[in-house]
Amino acid sequence: MSKKKTVLSCIQPTSEMHFGNYFGAVQNWVRLQKDYTGIYGVVDYHAMTMPYDPKELHHTTMNMVVDLLACGIDPEKSILFIQSLCPEHTELCWILSCFCSYGELQRMTQFKDKSESEKVQEKGNIVSTGLFTYPVLQAADILIYKAEFVPVGKDQEQHLELTRNIANRFNNKHGEYFVEPQALFTDIPKLLSLADPTKKMSKSLGDQHCVRLFESEGSIRKKVKSAVTDVGPKTDVMSPGVENLFELLKACGNIDAYDSLLQDYYAGALKYSDLKENVANGLVALSKQFTDKKAELTKNEKQIEEQVYEMSAQARKLAQKTIVEVRDMVGLPKIKH
Ligand code: TRP
């Protein structure tokens, strides 16, 4: 039997998981477990690059771990780790930062967006060096495990390209060592905000813009009901808000309803209230499934904590092997234990 290839991806523990995260990333991670060895991380070091509350970080990190397990990340098939429990990532980040130019980081569009964001610009906050070197830490997350594939959204394409450049520069100097990872863009729906369908569904826009996985049924239905559909006069092209609702319905797996409502749309007979009701039903059903699983998991919180510590130790072992080799290659002394 051929050895399975490795996929790696990570998520920031910045908020409770929402359907944008789920359909845009996590659902795909769960599916990929069938054919790949999965390494999935909750990146709490990355969460420190934007203003945050230290009292909450530990909780949101553990909560994200539980959410991922509730969504179907399977410890039998994948390693699910907490980034800061593998501190070797930061050491590799330092070493790799010496293989990454200042100009390259300056060109990162995510840095530009985040450094100009309201939150960072608020009085008392700074544009930190951590935010600037964020993509190097991301490169370390990927390269330290020699991952072949990285399932990410299009917004991360630039960071992955940078990761390959860094790996390549290192390999040119020290001989073929790091694997140049490939992005894995699969058929991922791009979900938009319900309240403002010109923007991506994201928690940072505010709670009314996204539907959380573990939200109450009443609240889910209310948000979907008030989703923006058409603004301005009707045209021949489907408006982004309506298209988004169709995308959501498809993502929920209700293909029959999707086909028949789409037919109604083209026949000019679609009632938006029907479309919304179907979307809400789909989201509520999924939410119930995840909520039940989460309730079962959190019955034994101690055990989950032990399990994630164990998986993080497993990841750390792999990371340590890389660090020992890299230190030697770049001329740093062996650490004696
Ligand atoms: N930057 C990614 C995001 O915001 C999160 C991330 C950190 C990541 N390290 C990674 C994604 C490594 C893939 C691989 O979505």
Coordinates of C-alpha atoms and ligand atoms in Angstrom, one line a residue:
M1 CA 0.0 0.0 0.0
S2 CA 1.4 3.4 -0.9
K3 CA 2.0 5.8 2.0
K4 CA -0.7 8.4 2.3
K5 CA 0.3 12.0 1.5
T6 CA 0.0 14.7 4.2
V7 CA -2.4 17.6 4.2
L8 CA -2.0 20.3 6.7
S9 CA -4.2 23.3 7.5
C10 CA -4.8 25.5 10.4
I11 CA -7.5 27.8 11.8
Q12 CA -7.2 30.7 14.2
P13 CA -9.1 30.5 17.4
T14 CA -10.5 34.0 17.1
S15 CA -14.1 33.3 17.5
E16 CA -16.7 30.5 17.7
M17 CA -16.9 28.6 14.4
H18 CA -19.5 29.8 11.9
F19 CA -20.8 28.3 8.6
G20 CA -18.4 30.4 6.6
N21 CA -15.5 28.5 8.3
Y22 CA -17.3 25.2 8.1
F23 CA -18.3 25.2 4.4
G24 CA -15.2 27.2 3.4
A25 CA -12.6 25.0 5.1
V26 CA -13.4 22.5 7.8
Q27 CA -15.9 20.4 5.9
N28 CA -13.2 19.9 3.3
W29 CA -10.7 18.9 6.0
V30 CA -13.1 16.3 7.2
R31 CA -13.5 14.9 3.7
L32 CA -9.8 14.8 3.0
Q33 CA -9.1 12.5 6.0
K34 CA -10.2 9.6 3.9
D35 CA -7.3 9.8 1.4
Y36 CA -4.7 11.8 3.3
T37 CA -3.0 11.9 6.6
G38 CA -4.4 15.1 8.1
I39 CA -2.4 17.5 10.4
Y40 CA -4.7 20.2 11.6
G41 CA -3.8 23.0 13.9
V42 CA -5.5 25.6 16.1
V43 CA -3.0 28.5 15.7
D44 CA -3.1 30.5 18.9
Y45 CA 0.3 32.2 18.3
H46 CA -1.3 33.7 15.2
A47 CA -4.3 34.9 17.2
M48 CA -1.9 37.2 19.1
T49 CA -1.2 39.3 16.1
M50 CA -4.4 41.2 16.4
P51 CA -5.7 42.9 19.5
Y52 CA -7.1 40.2 21.8
D53 CA -8.0 39.4 25.4
P54 CA -5.4 37.1 27.0
K55 CA -8.1 35.9 29.5
E56 CA -10.1 34.6 26.6
L57 CA -7.5 33.1 24.4
H58 CA -7.1 29.8 26.3
H59 CA -10.8 29.3 26.3
T60 CA -11.4 30.1 22.6
T61 CA -8.5 27.8 21.7
M62 CA -9.9 24.8 23.6
N63 CA -13.3 25.6 22.3
M64 CA -12.1 25.6 18.7
V65 CA -10.6 22.2 19.3
V66 CA -13.9 20.8 20.5
D67 CA -15.7 22.4 17.6
L68 CA -13.4 20.8 15.1
L69 CA -13.9 17.4 16.8
A70 CA -17.7 18.0 16.7
C71 CA -17.4 18.7 13.0
G72 CA -15.8 15.4 12.3
I73 CA -12.1 15.7 12.6
D74 CA -11.2 12.2 13.7
P75 CA -8.3 11.6 16.0
E76 CA -8.0 8.1 14.6
K77 CA -7.1 9.6 11.2
S78 CA -5.7 13.0 11.9
I79 CA -3.5 14.9 14.3
L80 CA -5.3 17.9 15.8
F81 CA -2.8 20.1 17.6
I82 CA -2.6 23.4 19.4
Q83 CA 0.2 25.5 17.8
S84 CA 1.7 26.9 21.0
L85 CA 2.1 23.4 22.4
C86 CA 4.6 22.9 19.7
P87 CA 7.0 25.9 20.4
E88 CA 9.4 24.6 17.7
H89 CA 7.1 26.4 15.2
T90 CA 8.4 29.8 16.6
E91 CA 12.0 28.6 16.4
L92 CA 11.6 27.6 12.8
C93 CA 9.8 30.9 12.1
W94 CA 12.9 32.7 13.3
I95 CA 15.2 30.7 11.1
L96 CA 12.9 31.0 8.1
S97 CA 12.6 34.8 8.6
C98 CA 16.3 34.9 7.6
F99 CA 15.2 33.4 4.3
C100 CA 12.4 35.9 3.7
S101 CA 13.0 39.4 2.5
Y102 CA 11.5 42.5 4.1
G103 CA 10.1 43.5 0.7
E104 CA 8.3 40.2 0.2
L105 CA 6.4 40.7 3.5
Q106 CA 5.6 44.2 2.6
R107 CA 3.7 43.0 -0.5
M108 CA 1.4 40.7 1.5
T109 CA -2.1 42.0 1.0
Q110 CA -3.5 40.5 4.2
F111 CA -0.9 42.5 6.2
K112 CA -2.0 45.7 4.4
D113 CA -5.7 45.0 5.1
K114 CA -5.2 44.1 8.7
S115 CA -2.8 46.8 9.6
E116 CA -5.2 49.4 8.3
S117 CA -8.2 47.7 10.0
E118 CA -10.2 49.7 12.5
K119 CA -9.3 47.4 15.4
V120 CA -5.5 47.8 14.9
Q121 CA -5.9 51.6 14.3
E122 CA -7.8 52.0 17.6
K123 CA -6.0 54.2 20.1
G124 CA -3.7 52.1 22.3
N125 CA -3.1 49.4 19.7
I126 CA -0.1 49.0 17.4
V127 CA 0.7 47.5 14.1
S128 CA 2.9 44.8 15.6
T129 CA 6.0 43.1 14.1
G130 CA 4.1 39.9 14.8
L131 CA 1.4 40.9 12.3
F132 CA 4.1 41.7 9.8
T133 CA 5.9 38.4 10.2
Y134 CA 2.7 36.4 10.5
P135 CA 3.2 34.7 7.0
V136 CA 6.6 33.4 8.1
L137 CA 5.1 31.7 11.1
Q138 CA 2.5 30.2 8.7
A139 CA 5.3 29.0 6.5
A140 CA 6.9 27.3 9.5
D141 CA 3.6 25.7 10.4
I142 CA 3.5 24.0 7.0
L143 CA 7.2 23.3 6.3
I144 CA 7.9 21.9 9.8
Y145 CA 5.7 18.9 8.9
K146 CA 6.9 18.6 5.3
A147 CA 3.2 18.8 4.2
E148 CA 2.6 18.1 0.5
F149 CA -0.9 19.8 0.4
V150 CA -2.5 22.7 2.1
P151 CA -6.2 23.1 1.7
V152 CA -6.9 26.8 1.9
G153 CA -9.2 29.4 0.5
K154 CA -8.1 31.7 -2.3
D155 CA -7.3 34.5 0.3
Q156 CA -4.3 32.4 1.5
E157 CA -2.8 31.9 -2.0
Q158 CA -0.2 34.6 -1.5
H159 CA 0.9 33.2 1.8
L160 CA 1.4 29.8 0.2
E161 CA 3.4 31.2 -2.6
L162 CA 5.6 32.9 -0.1
T163 CA 6.0 29.6 1.8
R164 CA 7.2 27.9 -1.5
N165 CA 9.6 30.8 -2.1
I166 CA 11.1 30.4 1.4
A167 CA 11.4 26.7 1.0
N168 CA 13.0 27.1 -2.3
R169 CA 15.5 29.7 -1.0
F170 CA 16.4 27.4 1.9
N171 CA 16.8 24.4 -0.4
N172 CA 19.1 26.3 -2.8
K173 CA 21.4 27.2 0.0
H174 CA 21.4 24.0 2.1
G175 CA 20.3 21.3 -0.4
E176 CA 16.9 19.8 -1.0
Y177 CA 15.2 19.5 2.4
F178 CA 11.8 21.2 2.6
V179 CA 8.9 20.0 0.5
E180 CA 7.4 22.8 -1.6
P181 CA 3.7 22.6 -0.6
Q182 CA 0.8 22.8 -3.1
A183 CA -2.4 24.6 -2.3
L184 CA -5.4 22.4 -2.6
F185 CA -8.3 24.4 -3.9
T186 CA -11.3 22.2 -4.1
D187 CA -14.9 23.0 -4.8
I188 CA -15.3 25.4 -1.9
P189 CA -18.2 27.7 -1.9
K190 CA -17.4 31.3 -1.1
L191 CA -20.0 32.4 1.3
L192 CA -21.0 36.0 1.7
S193 CA -22.4 37.9 4.6
L194 CA -26.2 37.6 5.0
A195 CA -26.5 41.2 6.0
D196 CA -24.1 42.6 3.4
P197 CA -23.6 40.2 0.5
T198 CA -20.9 42.3 -1.0
K199 CA -18.5 41.0 1.7
K200 CA -17.2 37.6 2.8
M201 CA -19.0 35.9 5.7
S202 CA -16.8 36.8 8.6
K203 CA -17.2 37.2 12.3
S204 CA -15.2 40.4 12.3
L205 CA -17.9 42.2 10.4
G206 CA -20.3 41.6 13.4
D207 CA -22.6 38.9 14.6
Q208 CA -25.4 39.7 12.2
H209 CA -23.2 38.9 9.2
C210 CA -22.6 35.2 9.9
V211 CA -24.4 32.2 11.3
R212 CA -22.6 30.4 14.0
L213 CA -22.5 26.6 14.1
F214 CA -23.9 26.4 17.6
E215 CA -26.4 29.1 17.4
S216 CA -30.0 28.6 18.6
E217 CA -32.6 27.5 16.0
G218 CA -34.6 30.7 16.5
S219 CA -31.6 32.9 16.0
I220 CA -30.6 31.0 12.8
R221 CA -34.0 31.4 11.3
K222 CA -34.2 35.1 12.2
K223 CA -30.9 35.8 10.5
V224 CA -31.7 33.9 7.3
K225 CA -35.2 35.5 7.2
S226 CA -33.6 39.0 7.3
A227 CA -30.9 38.2 4.8
V228 CA -30.5 40.9 2.1
T229 CA -31.7 39.6 -1.3
D230 CA -32.2 42.2 -4.0
V231 CA -31.2 45.8 -3.6
G232 CA -32.1 48.3 -6.2
P233 CA -34.1 47.4 -9.4
K234 CA -34.3 43.8 -10.6
T235 CA -31.9 42.9 -13.4
D236 CA -31.3 39.8 -15.5
V237 CA -28.3 38.7 -13.4
M238 CA -28.9 37.0 -10.1
S239 CA -28.1 39.4 -7.2
P240 CA -25.2 38.5 -4.9
G241 CA -27.6 38.0 -1.9
V242 CA -29.8 35.6 -3.8
E243 CA -26.8 33.7 -5.2
N244 CA -25.4 33.4 -1.7
L245 CA -28.6 31.8 -0.5
F246 CA -28.5 29.3 -3.3
E247 CA -24.8 28.6 -2.5
L248 CA -25.8 28.0 1.1
L249 CA -28.6 25.7 0.1
K250 CA -26.2 23.7 -2.1
A251 CA -23.6 23.6 0.6
C252 CA -26.2 22.2 3.0
G253 CA -26.5 19.3 0.6
N254 CA -30.2 19.9 -0.2
I255 CA -29.7 19.4 -3.9
D256 CA -33.3 18.5 -4.8
A257 CA -34.6 21.7 -3.2
Y258 CA -31.7 23.6 -4.9
D259 CA -32.6 22.4 -8.3
S260 CA -36.3 23.0 -8.0
L261 CA -36.0 26.4 -6.5
L262 CA -33.5 27.4 -9.2
Q263 CA -36.0 26.4 -11.8
D264 CA -38.5 28.6 -10.1
Y265 CA -36.1 31.4 -10.2
Y266 CA -35.5 31.2 -13.9
A267 CA -39.2 30.8 -14.5
G268 CA -39.7 34.1 -12.6
A269 CA -41.7 32.3 -10.0
L270 CA -39.4 32.1 -7.0
K271 CA -40.6 33.3 -3.7
Y272 CA -37.6 34.4 -1.6
S273 CA -39.4 33.3 1.5
D274 CA -39.4 29.7 0.2
L275 CA -35.7 29.9 -0.6
K276 CA -35.0 31.3 2.8
E277 CA -37.1 28.7 4.6
N278 CA -35.2 25.9 2.8
V279 CA -31.8 27.5 3.6
A280 CA -32.8 27.9 7.3
N281 CA -34.0 24.3 7.4
G282 CA -30.7 23.1 6.0
L283 CA -28.6 25.1 8.5
V284 CA -30.8 24.2 11.5
A285 CA -30.5 20.5 10.7
L286 CA -26.7 20.7 10.4
S287 CA -26.4 22.8 13.5
K288 CA -28.5 20.3 15.5
Q289 CA -26.1 17.5 14.4
F290 CA -23.0 19.5 15.5
T291 CA -24.7 20.6 18.7
D292 CA -25.6 17.0 19.7
K293 CA -22.0 15.9 19.0
K294 CA -20.5 18.8 20.9
A295 CA -22.8 18.1 23.9
E296 CA -21.6 14.5 23.9
L297 CA -18.0 15.5 23.7
T298 CA -18.1 18.1 26.4
K299 CA -19.6 15.6 28.8
N300 CA -16.0 14.5 29.3
E301 CA -14.0 17.7 29.0
K302 CA -11.0 16.3 30.9
Q303 CA -10.7 13.5 28.4
I304 CA -10.8 15.8 25.5
E305 CA -8.1 18.0 27.0
E306 CA -5.9 14.9 27.5
Q307 CA -6.5 13.8 23.9
V308 CA -5.5 17.2 22.4
Y309 CA -2.4 17.3 24.6
E310 CA -1.5 13.8 23.4
M311 CA -2.0 14.8 19.8
S312 CA 0.0 18.0 20.2
A313 CA 2.8 15.9 21.7
Q314 CA 2.7 13.7 18.6
A315 CA 2.9 16.8 16.4
R316 CA 5.7 18.2 18.5
K317 CA 7.7 15.0 18.0
L318 CA 7.6 15.5 14.3
A319 CA 8.4 19.2 14.6
Q320 CA 11.4 18.5 16.9
K321 CA 12.9 16.1 14.4
T322 CA 12.8 18.8 11.7
I323 CA 14.2 21.4 14.1
V324 CA 17.2 19.2 15.1
E325 CA 18.0 18.7 11.4
V326 CA 17.5 22.4 10.4
R327 CA 19.6 23.7 13.3
D328 CA 22.4 21.5 12.2
M329 CA 22.1 22.6 8.5
V330 CA 22.1 26.3 9.4
G331 CA 25.1 26.0 11.7
L332 CA 23.5 26.1 15.2
P333 CA 24.9 23.8 17.9
K334 CA 23.2 20.6 19.0
I335 CA 21.1 21.1 22.2
K336 CA 22.3 18.7 24.9
H337 CA 19.6 17.3 27.1
Ligands
TRP1 N1 -3.5 32.3 7.9 C1 -4.5 31.2 7.9 C2 -5.9 31.9 7.9 O1 -6.1 33.0 8.4 C3 -4.4 30.4 9.2 C4 -3.1 29.6 9.1 C5 -2.0 29.7 10.0 C6 -2.8 28.5 8.2 N2 -1.1 28.8 9.7 C7 -1.5 28.1 8.6 C8 -3.5 27.9 7.2 C9 -0.9 27.0 7.9 C10 -2.9 26.9 6.5 C11 -1.6 26.4 6.9 O2 -6.8 31.2 7.5

